[in-house]
Coordinates of N, CA and C in Angstrom, one line a residue:
G1036 N -3.9 2.9 -23.6 CA -3.0 1.8 -23.8 C -2.1 1.5 -22.6
F1037 N -1.2 0.6 -22.7 CA -0.4 0.2 -21.6 C 0.9 1.1 -21.6
S1038 N 1.2 1.5 -20.4 CA 2.4 2.3 -20.3 C 3.5 1.5 -19.5
P1039 N 4.7 1.5 -19.9 CA 5.8 0.8 -19.2 C 6.2 1.5 -17.9
M1040 N 5.8 2.8 -17.7 CA 6.2 3.5 -16.6 C 5.3 3.1 -15.4
A1041 N 5.9 3.2 -14.2 CA 5.2 2.9 -13.0 C 4.3 4.0 -12.6
G1042 N 3.2 3.7 -11.8 CA 2.4 4.8 -11.4 C 1.0 4.7 -12.0
S1043 N 0.0 5.3 -11.3 CA -1.4 5.3 -11.8 C -1.5 6.2 -13.0
P1044 N -2.6 6.0 -13.8 CA -2.8 6.9 -14.9 C -2.8 8.4 -14.5
L1045 N -3.5 8.7 -13.4 CA -3.6 10.1 -13.0 C -2.2 10.7 -12.7
E1046 N -1.3 9.8 -12.1 CA 0.0 10.3 -11.8 C 0.8 10.6 -13.1
L1047 N 0.7 9.7 -14.0 CA 1.4 9.8 -15.3 C 1.0 11.1 -16.1
V1048 N -0.3 11.4 -16.0 CA -0.8 12.6 -16.6 C -0.2 13.8 -15.9
R1049 N -0.2 13.8 -14.6 CA 0.4 14.9 -13.8 C 1.9 15.1 -14.2
I1050 N 2.6 14.0 -14.3 CA 4.1 14.1 -14.6 C 4.2 14.7 -16.0
A1051 N 3.4 14.2 -17.0 CA 3.5 14.7 -18.3 C 3.2 16.2 -18.4
G1052 N 2.2 16.7 -17.6 CA 1.9 18.1 -17.5 C 3.1 18.9 -16.9
N1053 N 3.7 18.4 -15.9 CA 4.9 19.0 -15.3 C 6.1 19.1 -16.3
L1054 N 6.3 18.0 -17.1 CA 7.3 18.1 -18.1 C 7.1 19.1 -19.1
R1055 N 5.9 19.3 -19.5 CA 5.6 20.4 -20.5 C 5.9 21.7 -19.9
K1056 N 5.5 21.9 -18.7 CA 5.8 23.2 -18.0 C 7.3 23.5 -17.8
F1057 N 8.1 22.4 -17.5 CA 9.5 22.6 -17.4 C 10.1 23.0 -18.8
G1058 N 9.6 22.3 -19.8 CA 10.1 22.7 -21.2 C 9.8 24.1 -21.5
A1059 N 8.6 24.6 -21.2 CA 8.2 26.0 -21.5 C 9.1 26.9 -20.7
A1060 N 9.4 26.6 -19.4 CA 10.2 27.4 -18.6 C 11.6 27.5 -19.1
F1061 N 12.1 26.4 -19.6 CA 13.5 26.3 -20.2 C 13.6 27.2 -21.4
L1062 N 12.6 27.2 -22.3 CA 12.6 28.1 -23.5 C 12.4 29.5 -23.1
S1063 N 11.5 29.8 -22.2 CA 11.2 31.2 -21.9 C 12.2 31.9 -20.9
R1064 N 12.9 31.0 -20.2 CA 13.8 31.4 -19.1 C 13.1 32.2 -18.0
N1065 N 11.8 31.9 -17.9 CA 11.0 32.6 -16.9 C 10.5 31.6 -15.8
K1066 N 10.9 31.9 -14.6 CA 10.6 30.9 -13.5 C 9.1 30.8 -13.2
S1067 N 8.4 31.8 -13.7 CA 6.9 31.8 -13.4 C 6.2 30.7 -14.3
D1068 N 6.9 30.2 -15.3 CA 6.4 29.1 -16.2 C 6.6 27.7 -15.6
L1069 N 7.4 27.7 -14.5 CA 7.6 26.4 -13.8 C 6.4 25.9 -13.1
P1070 N 6.2 24.5 -13.0 CA 5.0 24.0 -12.3 C 5.1 24.4 -10.8
P1071 N 3.9 24.6 -10.2 CA 3.9 24.9 -8.8 C 4.6 23.8 -7.9
R1072 N 5.3 24.2 -6.9 CA 6.0 23.2 -6.0 C 5.0 22.1 -5.5
K1073 N 3.8 22.5 -5.2 CA 2.9 21.5 -4.6 C 2.5 20.4 -5.5
S1074 N 2.7 20.6 -6.9 CA 2.4 19.6 -7.8 C 3.5 18.6 -8.0
L1075 N 4.7 18.8 -7.4 CA 5.8 17.9 -7.5 C 5.7 16.9 -6.4
P1076 N 6.2 15.7 -6.6 CA 6.2 14.6 -5.6 C 7.0 15.0 -4.3
I1077 N 6.4 14.8 -3.2 CA 7.0 15.1 -1.9 C 7.1 13.9 -1.1
L1078 N 8.3 13.6 -0.6 CA 8.4 12.4 0.3 C 9.4 12.8 1.4
S1079 N 9.1 12.3 2.6 CA 10.0 12.5 3.7 C 11.3 11.7 3.5
S1080 N 12.3 12.1 4.2 CA 13.6 11.4 4.1 C 13.5 10.0 4.6
T1081 N 12.5 9.6 5.3 CA 12.4 8.3 5.9 C 11.5 7.4 5.1
A1082 N 10.9 7.9 4.0 CA 9.9 7.1 3.2 C 10.7 6.4 2.1
D1083 N 10.6 5.1 2.1 CA 11.2 4.3 1.0 C 10.3 4.5 -0.2
E1084 N 10.9 4.7 -1.4 CA 10.1 5.1 -2.6 C 9.6 3.8 -3.3
S1085 N 10.0 2.6 -2.9 CA 9.5 1.4 -3.6 C 8.1 1.1 -3.2
H1086 N 7.2 1.1 -4.2 CA 5.8 1.0 -3.9 C 5.3 -0.4 -3.7
S1087 N 5.9 -1.4 -4.3 CA 5.4 -2.7 -4.3 C 6.1 -3.5 -3.2
K1088 N 5.4 -3.9 -2.2 CA 5.9 -4.6 -1.0 C 5.3 -6.0 -0.9
S1089 N 6.0 -7.0 -0.4 CA 5.5 -8.3 -0.3 C 4.8 -8.5 1.0
L1090 N 4.0 -9.6 1.1 CA 3.2 -9.8 2.3 C 4.1 -9.9 3.6
D1091 N 5.4 -10.4 3.4 CA 6.2 -10.5 4.6 C 7.2 -9.4 4.8
W1092 N 7.0 -8.2 4.2 CA 7.8 -7.0 4.3 C 7.9 -6.6 5.8
P1093 N 9.0 -6.4 6.4 CA 9.2 -6.1 7.8 C 8.5 -4.7 8.1
G1094 N 8.3 -3.9 7.1 CA 7.7 -2.6 7.4 C 6.3 -2.6 7.8
W1095 N 5.6 -3.7 7.5 CA 4.2 -3.8 8.0 C 4.1 -3.7 9.5
N1096 N 5.1 -4.1 10.2 CA 5.1 -4.1 11.6 C 5.6 -2.7 12.2
A1097 N 6.3 -1.9 11.3 CA 7.0 -0.8 11.8 C 6.2 0.6 11.5
H1098 N 5.3 0.6 10.6 CA 4.7 1.8 10.2 C 3.2 1.9 10.4
T1099 N 2.6 3.0 10.2 CA 1.1 3.2 10.2 C 0.6 3.1 8.8
F1100 N -0.6 2.5 8.6 CA -1.1 2.3 7.3 C -2.5 2.8 7.1
G1101 N -2.9 3.1 5.9 CA -4.2 3.5 5.6 C -4.7 2.7 4.4
L1102 N -6.0 2.4 4.4 CA -6.6 1.6 3.3 C -7.5 2.5 2.5
E1103 N -7.3 2.6 1.2 CA -8.1 3.4 0.4 C -9.4 2.7 0.1
M1104 N -10.5 3.4 0.3 CA -11.9 2.8 0.0 C -12.7 3.9 -0.7
Q1105 N -13.3 3.6 -1.8 CA -14.0 4.6 -2.5 C -15.4 4.9 -1.8
D1106 N -15.8 6.1 -2.0 CA -17.1 6.5 -1.5 C -18.2 5.7 -2.3
P1107 N -19.2 5.0 -1.7 CA -19.7 5.2 -0.3 C -19.2 4.0 0.6
W1108 N -18.3 3.1 0.1 CA -18.0 1.9 0.9 C -17.3 2.2 2.2
A1109 N -16.5 3.3 2.2 CA -15.8 3.6 3.5 C -16.8 3.8 4.6
H1110 N -17.8 4.6 4.4 CA -18.8 4.9 5.5 C -19.6 3.7 5.8
K1111 N -19.9 2.9 4.8 CA -20.7 1.7 5.1 C -19.9 0.8 6.0
L1112 N -18.6 0.7 5.9 CA -17.8 -0.1 6.8 C -17.8 0.5 8.1
L1113 N -17.5 1.8 8.2 CA -17.4 2.5 9.5 C -18.7 2.5 10.3
L1114 N -19.8 2.5 9.6 CA -21.1 2.5 10.3 C -21.6 1.1 10.6
G1115 N -20.8 0.1 10.3 CA -21.1 -1.3 10.7 C -22.0 -2.0 9.7
E1116 N -22.3 -1.4 8.6 CA -23.2 -2.0 7.6 C -22.4 -3.0 6.7
K1117 N -21.1 -2.8 6.6 CA -20.3 -3.7 5.8 C -19.3 -4.3 6.7
T1118 N -19.4 -5.6 7.0 CA -18.6 -6.3 8.0 C -17.5 -7.1 7.4
I1119 N -17.5 -7.2 6.1 CA -16.4 -7.9 5.3 C -16.0 -7.0 4.2
E1120 N -14.7 -6.7 4.1 CA -14.1 -5.9 3.0 C -13.5 -6.9 2.0
T1121 N -14.0 -6.9 0.8 CA -13.5 -7.8 -0.2 C -12.4 -7.2 -1.0
R1122 N -11.3 -8.0 -1.3 CA -10.2 -7.6 -2.0 C -9.7 -8.7 -2.9
A1123 N -8.9 -8.4 -3.9 CA -8.4 -9.4 -4.8 C -7.0 -9.8 -4.4
Y1124 N -6.6 -9.5 -3.1 CA -5.3 -9.9 -2.6 C -5.5 -10.0 -1.1
N1125 N -4.5 -10.8 -0.5 CA -4.5 -11.1 0.9 C -4.1 -9.9 1.7
L1126 N -4.5 -9.8 3.0 CA -4.0 -8.8 3.9 C -2.7 -9.3 4.6
P1127 N -1.7 -8.5 4.6 CA -0.5 -8.9 5.3 C -0.8 -9.3 6.7
T1128 N -0.2 -10.5 7.1 CA -0.5 -11.0 8.5 C -0.2 -10.0 9.6
A1129 N 0.8 -9.2 9.4 CA 1.2 -8.2 10.4 C 0.1 -7.2 10.6
L1130 N -0.8 -7.0 9.7 CA -1.8 -6.0 9.8 C -3.1 -6.5 10.4
I1131 N -3.2 -7.8 10.7 CA -4.3 -8.4 11.4 C -4.3 -7.9 12.8
G1132 N -5.4 -7.3 13.2 CA -5.5 -6.8 14.6 C -4.8 -5.4 14.8
K1133 N -4.2 -4.9 13.7 CA -3.6 -3.6 13.8 C -4.5 -2.5 13.3
K1134 N -4.5 -1.3 14.0 CA -5.4 -0.2 13.6 C -4.9 0.3 12.2
I1135 N -5.9 0.4 11.3 CA -5.7 0.9 9.9 C -6.6 2.1 9.7
E1136 N -6.0 3.2 9.2 CA -6.8 4.3 8.9 C -7.6 4.1 7.6
I1137 N -8.8 4.6 7.5 CA -9.6 4.5 6.3 C -9.5 5.8 5.5
L1138 N -9.0 5.6 4.3 CA -8.8 6.8 3.4 C -9.9 6.8 2.4
Q1139 N -10.8 7.6 2.5 CA -12.0 7.7 1.6 C -11.6 8.5 0.3
S1140 N -11.7 7.8 -0.8 CA -11.5 8.5 -2.1 C -12.8 8.6 -2.9
M1141 N -12.8 9.4 -3.9 CA -14.0 9.6 -4.7 C -14.5 8.4 -5.4
K1142 N -15.8 8.3 -5.6 CA -16.4 7.2 -6.4 C -15.8 7.1 -7.7
G1143 N -15.3 5.9 -8.2 CA -14.7 5.8 -9.5 C -15.0 4.5 -10.1
I1144 N -14.0 4.0 -10.9 CA -14.1 2.7 -11.6 C -13.8 1.6 -10.6
A1145 N -14.6 0.5 -10.6 CA -14.3 -0.6 -9.8 C -13.0 -1.2 -10.1
G1146 N -12.2 -1.4 -9.0 CA -10.9 -2.0 -9.1 C -9.8 -1.1 -9.6
V1147 N -10.1 0.2 -9.8 CA -9.1 1.1 -10.2 C -8.9 2.2 -9.1
S1148 N -7.7 2.4 -8.6 CA -7.4 3.3 -7.6 C -7.7 4.7 -8.1
A1149 N -8.3 5.6 -7.3 CA -8.7 6.9 -7.6 C -7.6 7.9 -7.2
I1150 N -6.5 7.4 -6.6 CA -5.5 8.3 -6.1 C -4.1 7.9 -6.6
E1151 N -3.1 8.8 -6.5 CA -1.8 8.5 -7.0 C -1.0 7.6 -6.0
D1152 N 0.1 7.1 -6.5 CA 1.0 6.2 -5.6 C 1.6 7.0 -4.5
R1153 N 1.8 8.3 -4.7 CA 2.4 9.1 -3.6 C 1.6 10.4 -3.6
F1154 N 1.3 10.9 -2.4 CA 0.6 12.2 -2.4 C 0.8 12.8 -1.0
D1155 N 0.6 14.1 -1.0 CA 0.7 15.0 0.2 C -0.8 15.3 0.6
F1156 N -1.1 14.9 1.8 CA -2.5 15.1 2.3 C -2.9 16.6 2.2
G1157 N -1.9 17.5 2.4 CA -2.2 18.9 2.4 C -2.6 19.4 1.1
N1158 N -2.2 18.7 0.0 CA -2.4 19.2 -1.4 C -3.5 18.4 -2.1
D1159 N -3.8 17.2 -1.6 CA -4.7 16.3 -2.3 C -6.1 16.3 -1.6
T1160 N -7.0 17.0 -2.2 CA -8.4 17.1 -1.6 C -9.3 15.9 -2.0
K1161 N -8.7 15.0 -2.8 CA -9.5 13.8 -3.2 C -9.6 12.7 -2.1
V1162 N -8.7 12.8 -1.1 CA -8.6 11.8 -0.1 C -8.9 12.4 1.3
K1163 N -9.7 11.7 2.1 CA -10.1 12.1 3.4 C -9.9 11.0 4.4
V1164 N -9.3 11.3 5.6 CA -9.1 10.3 6.6 C -10.5 10.3 7.4
V1165 N -11.3 9.3 7.2 CA -12.7 9.4 7.8 C -12.9 8.5 9.0
G1166 N -12.0 7.6 9.2 CA -12.1 6.7 10.4 C -11.0 5.6 10.4
W1167 N -11.2 4.6 11.2 CA -10.2 3.6 11.4 C -10.9 2.2 11.6
C1168 N -10.2 1.1 11.4 CA -10.7 -0.2 11.7 C -9.6 -1.2 11.9
T1169 N -10.0 -2.3 12.5 CA -9.1 -3.4 12.6 C -9.7 -4.6 12.0
F1170 N -8.9 -5.5 11.4 CA -9.4 -6.8 10.8 C -9.0 -7.9 11.7
K1171 N -9.9 -8.9 11.9 CA -9.5 -10.0 12.8 C -9.2 -11.2 12.1
N1172 N -9.5 -11.3 10.9 CA -9.2 -12.6 10.1 C -9.4 -12.3 8.6
V1173 N -8.9 -13.2 7.8 CA -9.1 -13.2 6.4 C -9.5 -14.5 5.9
L1174 N -10.5 -14.5 5.0 CA -11.0 -15.8 4.4 C -10.8 -15.7 2.9
K1175 N -10.6 -16.8 2.2 CA -10.5 -16.8 0.8 C -11.7 -17.5 0.2
Y1176 N -12.4 -16.9 -0.6 CA -13.6 -17.5 -1.2 C -13.2 -18.5 -2.3
K1177 N -13.7 -19.7 -2.1 CA -13.4 -20.8 -3.0 C -14.3 -20.9 -4.2
D1178 N -15.5 -20.3 -4.1 CA -16.4 -20.4 -5.3 C -17.4 -19.3 -5.1
E1179 N -18.2 -19.1 -6.2 CA -19.2 -18.1 -6.3 C -20.3 -18.3 -5.3
V1180 N -20.6 -19.5 -5.0 CA -21.7 -19.8 -4.0 C -21.4 -19.3 -2.6
L1181 N -20.2 -19.5 -2.2 CA -19.7 -19.0 -0.9 C -19.7 -17.5 -0.9
F1182 N -19.2 -16.9 -2.0 CA -19.2 -15.5 -2.1 C -20.6 -14.9 -2.0
A1183 N -21.5 -15.4 -2.7 CA -22.9 -14.9 -2.7 C -23.5 -15.1 -1.4
A1184 N -23.2 -16.1 -0.6 CA -23.8 -16.4 0.7 C -23.4 -15.3 1.7
D1185 N -22.3 -14.6 1.5 CA -21.9 -13.5 2.4 C -22.3 -12.1 1.9
E1186 N -23.2 -12.0 0.9 CA -23.5 -10.7 0.3 C -24.0 -9.7 1.3
E1187 N -24.7 -10.2 2.3 CA -25.2 -9.2 3.3 C -24.1 -8.7 4.2
K1188 N -23.0 -9.3 4.2 CA -21.8 -8.9 5.0 C -20.9 -8.0 4.2
H1189 N -20.6 -8.4 2.9 CA -19.7 -7.6 2.1 C -20.4 -6.6 1.2
L1190 N -21.7 -6.8 1.0 CA -22.6 -5.8 0.2 C -22.2 -5.8 -1.3
V1191 N -21.5 -6.8 -1.8 CA -21.1 -6.8 -3.2 C -22.1 -7.8 -3.9
N1192 N -22.9 -7.2 -4.8 CA -23.8 -8.1 -5.6 C -23.2 -8.6 -6.8
S1193 N -23.8 -9.5 -7.5 CA -23.2 -10.2 -8.7 C -23.0 -9.3 -9.8
A1194 N -23.8 -8.2 -9.9 CA -23.7 -7.2 -11.0 C -22.6 -6.2 -10.8
S1195 N -22.1 -6.1 -9.6 CA -21.0 -5.1 -9.3 C -19.7 -5.4 -10.0
G1196 N -19.0 -4.4 -10.3 CA -17.6 -4.5 -10.8 C -16.7 -5.2 -9.9
F1197 N -17.0 -5.2 -8.6 CA -16.2 -5.8 -7.5 C -16.7 -7.3 -7.3
G1198 N -17.7 -7.7 -8.1 CA -18.3 -9.0 -7.9 C -17.4 -10.2 -8.3
W1199 N -18.0 -11.4 -8.1 CA -17.3 -12.6 -8.5 C -17.0 -12.8 -9.9
K1200 N -15.7 -13.2 -10.3 CA -15.4 -13.5 -11.7 C -14.6 -14.7 -11.6
D1201 N -14.9 -15.7 -12.5 CA -14.2 -16.9 -12.6 C -12.7 -16.7 -12.9
G1202 N -11.8 -17.4 -12.2 CA -10.4 -17.2 -12.4 C -9.8 -16.1 -11.6
K1203 N -10.6 -15.3 -10.9 CA -10.1 -14.2 -10.1 C -10.2 -14.6 -8.6
E1204 N -9.1 -14.4 -7.8 CA -9.1 -14.7 -6.4 C -9.8 -13.5 -5.7
I1205 N -10.6 -13.9 -4.7 CA -11.3 -12.8 -3.9 C -11.1 -13.2 -2.4
Y1206 N -10.6 -12.3 -1.6 CA -10.4 -12.5 -0.2 C -11.4 -11.6 0.6
G1207 N -11.8 -12.1 1.7 CA -12.7 -11.3 2.6 C -12.0 -11.0 3.9
W1208 N -11.8 -9.7 4.1 CA -11.1 -9.2 5.3 C -12.2 -8.9 6.3
I1209 N -12.2 -9.7 7.4 CA -13.3 -9.6 8.3 C -13.1 -8.5 9.4
V1210 N -14.0 -7.6 9.4 CA -13.8 -6.4 10.3 C -14.0 -6.8 11.8
D1211 N -13.2 -6.3 12.6 CA -13.3 -6.5 14.0 C -13.9 -5.3 14.7
E1212 N -13.1 -4.3 14.8 CA -13.6 -3.0 15.4 C -13.4 -1.9 14.4
C1213 N -14.2 -0.8 14.5 CA -14.1 0.3 13.7 C -14.6 1.6 14.4
G1214 N -14.2 2.7 13.9 CA -14.6 4.0 14.4 C -14.6 5.1 13.4
L1215 N -15.6 5.9 13.5 CA -15.8 7.1 12.5 C -15.3 8.3 13.2
Y1216 N -14.4 9.1 12.5 CA -14.0 10.3 13.0 C -15.0 11.4 12.7
K1217 N -15.8 11.8 13.7 CA -16.8 12.8 13.5 C -16.2 14.2 13.5
Q1218 N -15.1 14.4 14.1 CA -14.4 15.7 14.1 C -12.9 15.4 14.5
H1219 N -12.1 16.3 14.1 CA -10.6 16.3 14.4 C -10.0 15.0 14.1
P1220 N -10.0 14.5 12.8 CA -9.2 13.3 12.5 C -7.8 13.5 12.6
P1221 N -7.0 12.5 12.8 CA -5.5 12.6 12.9 C -4.9 13.3 11.7
S1222 N -3.9 14.1 11.9 CA -3.2 14.8 10.8 C -2.1 14.0 10.2
Y1223 N -2.1 13.7 8.9 CA -1.0 13.0 8.3 C -0.4 13.9 7.2
S1224 N 0.8 13.7 6.9 CA 1.5 14.5 5.8 C 1.7 13.8 4.5
I1225 N 2.3 12.6 4.6 CA 2.7 11.9 3.3 C 2.0 10.5 3.3
A1226 N 1.6 10.1 2.1 CA 1.1 8.7 1.9 C 1.9 8.1 0.7
V1227 N 2.3 6.8 0.9 CA 3.0 6.1 -0.2 C 2.4 4.7 -0.3
R1228 N 2.0 4.4 -1.5 CA 1.3 3.1 -1.8 C 2.3 2.0 -1.5
R1229 N 1.9 1.0 -0.8 CA 2.8 -0.2 -0.5 C 2.3 -1.5 -1.1
M1230 N 0.9 -1.6 -1.2 CA 0.4 -2.8 -1.8 C -1.1 -2.5 -2.2
R1231 N -1.3 -2.3 -3.5 CA -2.6 -2.1 -4.0 C -3.2 -0.9 -3.4
S1232 N -4.2 -1.1 -2.5 CA -4.9 0.1 -1.8 C -4.4 0.3 -0.4
L1233 N -3.3 -0.3 0.0 CA -2.7 -0.1 1.3 C -1.6 1.0 1.2
F1234 N -1.6 2.0 2.0 CA -0.7 3.1 1.9 C 0.0 3.3 3.3
Q1235 N 1.4 3.4 3.2 CA 2.1 3.8 4.4 C 1.8 5.3 4.6
I1236 N 1.4 5.7 5.8 CA 1.1 7.1 6.1 C 2.0 7.6 7.2
E1237 N 2.4 8.9 7.1 CA 3.2 9.5 8.2 C 2.5 10.7 8.8
R1238 N 2.6 10.7 10.1 CA 2.0 11.8 10.8 C 2.6 13.2 10.6
K1239 N 1.8 14.2 10.6 CA 2.4 15.5 10.4 C 3.1 15.9 11.7
V1240 N 4.3 16.4 11.6 CA 5.1 16.8 12.7 C 4.9 18.3 13.0
P1241 N 4.4 18.6 14.2 CA 4.2 20.1 14.4 C 5.5 20.9 14.3
Q1242 N 5.4 22.0 13.7 CA 6.6 22.9 13.5 C 6.9 23.6 14.8
K1243 N 8.2 23.6 15.2 CA 8.6 24.3 16.4 C 8.5 25.8 16.2
K1244 N 8.0 26.5 17.2 CA 7.9 28.0 17.1 C 9.3 28.6 17.6
N1245 N 9.8 29.6 16.9 CA 11.0 30.2 17.3 C 10.8 31.1 18.5

């Protein structure tokens, strides 16, 4: 059913589980009953917790971003097989031509994010930074005929859950350049959802040795 709380279903399940553990710890007075620290939301002091941002948000210019793509679509894009990424929303203008990291998540339900609104890369094994890309332009498909004509570019057939549906807007983000991280991908610490599958990501700061 519908929940009035913000966050993905997976995040709400995690929160509910943590609440049960806090209740058990309160009754038992035993700190070992508390949920593990890594299961609690972690955000840096510089990360704004508001998840929904507009297309003209100034932060699009100021931060690094990652795009969640389910397996196997991430690798198809990075290998040059998929040259248009289709989405039900526009790409912020500030991100056109800007390097975006590709965050590969597990195969799941079409149109449903497989990851939480906030996560720690160190604790979340469901997400991998597998490469990067830039988008050079965005087109808006006006009808099913035009969408079908680009099937060889976006690889979305009519039977797919990502396919054309009357009354639904579909945008095509046109890939410019891309690269696959074969080894040693960049290290990030925190990810915060900013718009649908676009996440603000922060680099891991090396700890100083004493």
